[in-house]
Amino acid sequence: MLTPSADTFAALARSSPWRWSTLRFTVRRGRDERRVQPIRAWLRRPDLLRVETLDGELHRIVREAPERAGVLHGDGGVAPVLRPDGLVAERPRVSYDAPMLDDYRWVALLDPVELADGIDHDSWTTAPPLVVDSVTEVEHAGRPAWEAVVRTTPAYEPRCGCCSLLRSREVDVVEYRDYPEHLLSGYPDAYRVRLDVGTGVCVFTDEIGIRTPGGWHDLAIEAVDEPMADELFVEPPRRLFRRP
């Protein structure tokens, strides 16, 4: 049984690609009006995604092919170095970034390795991206989760600086060095982050202190590793327009 701590929180964030093969979930992202409405998604690793409105209207089919990620129950994928508790100690240097919807924040919440491994820009070695003030056991959408209160360090290295899980001044200064008008007048003091224990998915983020427009999401997992047929990821035929 996993015990919540700063170290195991980081290891869980590093482990997501190997803890599930299919995922069905709903998610609501950000305070931006364009993304306030929740959506439902079916994701089959490594390359298939179906997205609908909660009313069942098809929004998008995404088909992308990254390098293959294995899962802990085995599918011939690339094997990471595991810790004694079964979590990932070191990841192979391969990509797990597809399938993506809209931006890299979508990728990061499904594979939140940026919460586990940062970069020391003086030595270019791996360094902790977060200061973890506390980790507690909670329940999220009926599933066990860990909630951490964290602060970013200068080593925090998101997949993409414009859509990181945790918006920080250090990242923005680099990302918008040629566009300083995009810097905010203030930044959060800290962040609340939840990881689903079973999958390692980042199911919730919120900001403490100053809040930014996109700095929030709430993801509810509905099913893990359920069968998903190929037909689920096929675009419906388009109707031909005929002149009257």
Short mmCIF file of C-alpha atoms in Angstrom, two decimals:
data_model
loop_
_atom_site.label_atom_id
_atom_site.label_comp_id
_atom_site.label_asym_id
_atom_site.label_seq_id
_atom_site.Cartn_x
_atom_site.Cartn_y
_atom_site.Cartn_z
CA MET A 1 0.00 0.00 0.00
CA LEU A 2 1.31 3.43 -0.94
CA THR A 3 1.94 5.93 1.83
CA PRO A 4 1.47 9.63 1.00
CA SER A 5 4.59 11.77 1.33
CA ALA A 6 6.39 14.38 -0.76
CA ASP A 7 8.58 11.64 -2.26
CA THR A 8 5.75 9.26 -3.14
CA PHE A 9 3.66 12.16 -4.49
CA ALA A 10 6.45 12.93 -6.96
CA ALA A 11 6.84 9.25 -7.86
CA LEU A 12 3.09 8.91 -8.48
CA ALA A 13 3.15 11.98 -10.74
CA ARG A 14 5.99 10.34 -12.67
CA SER A 15 4.14 7.02 -13.06
CA SER A 16 0.92 7.81 -14.90
CA PRO A 17 1.75 6.35 -18.37
CA TRP A 18 2.29 2.91 -16.80
CA ARG A 19 -0.77 2.83 -14.51
CA TRP A 20 -3.58 2.75 -17.07
CA SER A 21 -4.26 1.89 -20.70
CA THR A 22 -7.75 3.34 -21.22
CA LEU A 23 -9.53 6.11 -19.36
CA ARG A 24 -13.06 7.52 -19.45
CA PHE A 25 -13.54 10.81 -17.63
CA THR A 26 -15.22 14.19 -17.51
CA VAL A 27 -13.23 17.38 -17.10
CA ARG A 28 -13.81 21.08 -16.68
CA ARG A 29 -10.82 23.33 -17.28
CA GLY A 30 -9.97 26.90 -16.40
CA ARG A 31 -11.91 30.05 -15.73
CA ASP A 32 -11.86 30.98 -19.41
CA GLU A 33 -15.46 31.14 -20.68
CA ARG A 34 -14.51 29.07 -23.74
CA ARG A 35 -13.68 26.07 -21.55
CA VAL A 36 -16.10 26.36 -18.67
CA GLN A 37 -18.45 23.73 -20.11
CA PRO A 38 -17.40 20.21 -19.05
CA ILE A 39 -16.68 17.50 -21.60
CA ARG A 40 -16.51 13.71 -21.52
CA ALA A 41 -13.53 11.89 -23.02
CA TRP A 42 -12.57 8.32 -23.91
CA LEU A 43 -8.80 7.86 -24.23
CA ARG A 44 -7.07 4.69 -25.40
CA ARG A 45 -3.30 4.71 -25.19
CA PRO A 46 -1.23 5.44 -27.09
CA ASP A 47 -3.01 7.36 -29.82
CA LEU A 48 -6.83 7.54 -29.68
CA LEU A 49 -9.19 10.09 -28.12
CA ARG A 50 -12.92 10.71 -28.40
CA VAL A 51 -14.45 13.87 -26.90
CA GLU A 52 -18.16 14.61 -26.46
CA THR A 53 -20.30 17.14 -24.68
CA LEU A 54 -22.07 15.80 -21.60
CA ASP A 55 -25.22 15.65 -23.75
CA GLY A 56 -23.53 13.14 -26.05
CA GLU A 57 -22.73 15.40 -29.00
CA LEU A 58 -19.44 14.46 -30.67
CA HIS A 59 -16.88 17.23 -30.28
CA ARG A 60 -13.73 15.68 -31.73
CA ILE A 61 -11.90 12.49 -32.65
CA VAL A 62 -8.13 12.68 -32.22
CA ARG A 63 -5.80 10.08 -33.71
CA GLU A 64 -2.08 10.58 -33.05
CA ALA A 65 0.82 8.17 -32.75
CA PRO A 66 3.59 8.91 -30.24
CA GLU A 67 6.21 6.41 -29.21
CA ARG A 68 4.48 3.62 -27.33
CA ALA A 69 4.03 3.79 -23.56
CA GLY A 70 3.72 0.54 -21.63
CA VAL A 71 1.41 -0.01 -18.68
CA LEU A 72 2.33 -1.78 -15.48
CA HIS A 73 0.18 -4.80 -16.31
CA GLY A 74 2.19 -5.18 -19.50
CA ASP A 75 1.62 -4.54 -23.20
CA GLY A 76 5.11 -4.73 -24.63
CA GLY A 77 5.83 -1.04 -24.08
CA VAL A 78 8.99 0.66 -22.89
CA ALA A 79 9.82 -0.27 -19.30
CA PRO A 80 10.74 2.38 -16.70
CA VAL A 81 12.92 1.87 -13.63
CA LEU A 82 10.58 1.02 -10.75
CA ARG A 83 10.88 1.67 -7.03
CA PRO A 84 10.21 -1.11 -4.48
CA ASP A 85 6.65 0.24 -4.04
CA GLY A 86 5.95 -0.16 -7.77
CA LEU A 87 6.02 3.53 -8.66
CA VAL A 88 8.40 4.90 -11.28
CA ALA A 89 11.85 6.01 -10.15
CA GLU A 90 13.18 6.89 -13.61
CA ARG A 91 11.38 7.23 -16.93
CA PRO A 92 12.67 6.19 -20.36
CA ARG A 93 13.44 9.10 -22.69
CA VAL A 94 10.44 8.66 -24.97
CA SER A 95 7.39 10.80 -25.71
CA TYR A 96 3.97 10.32 -24.12
CA ASP A 97 2.43 13.57 -25.40
CA ALA A 98 -0.37 12.27 -27.62
CA PRO A 99 -3.26 12.30 -27.99
CA MET A 100 -3.62 16.00 -27.23
CA LEU A 101 -6.69 18.22 -27.06
CA ASP A 102 -6.24 21.98 -27.57
CA ASP A 103 -2.99 22.47 -25.63
CA TYR A 104 -0.25 20.86 -23.56
CA ARG A 105 -2.09 21.43 -20.29
CA TRP A 106 -4.35 18.57 -21.43
CA VAL A 107 -1.28 16.37 -21.82
CA ALA A 108 0.15 17.47 -18.48
CA LEU A 109 -2.94 16.69 -16.43
CA LEU A 110 -3.01 13.15 -17.85
CA ASP A 111 0.75 12.69 -17.40
CA PRO A 112 1.84 15.18 -14.71
CA VAL A 113 5.57 14.39 -14.76
CA GLU A 114 6.29 18.14 -14.55
CA LEU A 115 5.25 17.86 -10.88
CA ALA A 116 7.95 15.23 -10.30
CA ASP A 117 11.08 16.15 -12.23
CA GLY A 118 12.45 19.63 -12.92
CA ILE A 119 15.68 20.98 -14.38
CA ASP A 120 18.46 22.86 -12.61
CA HIS A 121 19.39 25.38 -15.31
CA ASP A 122 22.88 25.91 -13.90
CA SER A 123 23.93 22.26 -14.03
CA TRP A 124 21.24 20.92 -16.42
CA THR A 125 20.54 18.08 -14.03
CA THR A 126 17.24 16.84 -12.63
CA ALA A 127 16.03 18.82 -9.63
CA PRO A 128 12.81 19.02 -7.57
CA PRO A 129 10.26 21.26 -9.32
CA LEU A 130 8.15 21.76 -6.20
CA VAL A 131 8.37 22.49 -2.51
CA VAL A 132 5.71 20.21 -1.03
CA ASP A 133 4.24 21.68 2.16
CA SER A 134 1.82 18.82 2.89
CA VAL A 135 0.29 15.68 1.38
CA THR A 136 -3.02 14.30 2.63
CA GLU A 137 -5.33 11.46 1.63
CA VAL A 138 -8.64 12.66 0.18
CA GLU A 139 -11.43 11.38 -2.05
CA HIS A 140 -12.02 12.82 -5.50
CA ALA A 141 -15.05 11.79 -7.57
CA GLY A 142 -15.41 8.69 -5.41
CA ARG A 143 -11.80 7.56 -5.83
CA PRO A 144 -8.76 7.70 -3.50
CA ALA A 145 -6.54 10.71 -4.20
CA TRP A 146 -3.64 12.59 -2.64
CA GLU A 147 -3.85 16.34 -2.21
CA ALA A 148 -0.64 18.33 -1.89
CA VAL A 149 -0.09 22.00 -1.12
CA VAL A 150 2.91 22.98 -3.21
CA ARG A 151 5.04 25.91 -4.37
CA THR A 152 7.10 25.92 -7.56
CA THR A 153 10.89 26.16 -7.53
CA PRO A 154 13.09 27.70 -10.26
CA ALA A 155 13.54 24.12 -11.55
CA TYR A 156 9.84 23.75 -12.45
CA GLU A 157 9.83 22.86 -16.15
CA PRO A 158 6.36 22.50 -17.71
CA ARG A 159 5.89 20.81 -21.07
CA CYS A 160 4.90 24.18 -22.49
CA GLY A 161 5.42 27.49 -20.74
CA CYS A 162 2.17 28.97 -22.04
CA CYS A 163 -0.03 26.20 -20.58
CA SER A 164 1.66 24.79 -17.49
CA LEU A 165 -0.27 23.03 -14.75
CA LEU A 166 1.00 25.63 -12.26
CA ARG A 167 1.46 29.16 -13.56
CA SER A 168 4.51 30.84 -12.04
CA ARG A 169 6.40 34.06 -12.60
CA GLU A 170 9.69 32.24 -13.28
CA VAL A 171 8.16 30.31 -16.17
CA ASP A 172 6.33 33.35 -17.56
CA VAL A 173 9.48 35.50 -17.58
CA VAL A 174 11.15 32.96 -19.86
CA GLU A 175 8.08 32.18 -21.97
CA TYR A 176 7.14 35.82 -22.56
CA ARG A 177 10.58 37.45 -22.61
CA ASP A 178 9.69 39.08 -25.94
CA TYR A 179 6.11 39.83 -24.89
CA PRO A 180 6.30 41.31 -21.37
CA GLU A 181 2.71 42.52 -21.62
CA HIS A 182 1.65 38.91 -20.94
CA LEU A 183 3.25 38.91 -17.48
CA LEU A 184 0.72 39.11 -14.66
CA SER A 185 0.69 41.76 -11.95
CA GLY A 186 0.71 38.99 -9.35
CA TYR A 187 1.05 35.23 -9.07
CA PRO A 188 -0.34 32.55 -6.73
CA ASP A 189 1.32 32.05 -3.35
CA ALA A 190 0.88 28.27 -3.59
CA TYR A 191 -1.24 25.60 -5.27
CA ARG A 192 -3.50 22.72 -4.28
CA VAL A 193 -2.89 19.69 -6.48
CA ARG A 194 -4.63 16.30 -6.42
CA LEU A 195 -3.39 13.06 -7.97
CA ASP A 196 -5.62 10.04 -8.44
CA VAL A 197 -3.82 7.24 -6.58
CA GLY A 198 -4.84 4.48 -8.99
CA THR A 199 -3.77 6.20 -12.21
CA GLY A 200 -1.41 9.05 -11.29
CA VAL A 201 -3.59 11.46 -13.27
CA CYS A 202 -3.73 15.04 -11.98
CA VAL A 203 -7.45 15.33 -11.25
CA PHE A 204 -7.52 18.79 -9.67
CA THR A 205 -5.52 22.00 -9.42
CA ASP A 206 -6.38 25.27 -7.75
CA GLU A 207 -4.44 28.35 -6.74
CA ILE A 208 -3.95 29.82 -3.28
CA GLY A 209 -3.84 33.60 -3.10
CA ILE A 210 -3.98 35.28 -6.50
CA ARG A 211 -5.89 33.29 -9.10
CA THR A 212 -5.08 33.26 -12.82
CA PRO A 213 -7.61 32.81 -15.68
CA GLY A 214 -6.56 29.27 -16.60
CA GLY A 215 -5.22 27.95 -13.32
CA TRP A 216 -7.90 25.44 -12.40
CA HIS A 217 -9.27 22.10 -13.54
CA ASP A 218 -11.47 19.35 -12.11
CA LEU A 219 -11.35 15.88 -13.66
CA ALA A 220 -13.65 13.02 -12.62
CA ILE A 221 -12.56 9.52 -13.61
CA GLU A 222 -15.49 7.29 -14.58
CA ALA A 223 -13.68 4.12 -15.71
CA VAL A 224 -10.13 2.77 -15.95
CA ASP A 225 -8.93 0.06 -18.35
CA GLU A 226 -12.38 -0.70 -19.74
CA PRO A 227 -12.44 -2.16 -23.29
CA MET A 228 -12.71 0.51 -26.00
CA ALA A 229 -13.51 -0.73 -29.50
CA ASP A 230 -11.93 0.78 -32.60
CA GLU A 231 -15.36 1.96 -33.74
CA LEU A 232 -15.49 4.43 -30.85
CA PHE A 233 -12.72 6.44 -32.50
CA VAL A 234 -14.11 6.64 -36.04
CA GLU A 235 -15.42 9.91 -37.43
CA PRO A 236 -19.08 9.63 -38.51
CA PRO A 237 -19.66 10.01 -42.26
CA ARG A 238 -20.26 13.56 -43.36
CA ARG A 239 -23.55 14.36 -45.02
CA LEU A 240 -23.24 15.72 -48.55
CA PHE A 241 -24.78 19.11 -49.17
CA ARG A 242 -27.23 19.07 -52.02
CA ARG A 243 -28.75 22.08 -53.66
CA PRO A 244 -32.56 22.13 -53.55
#
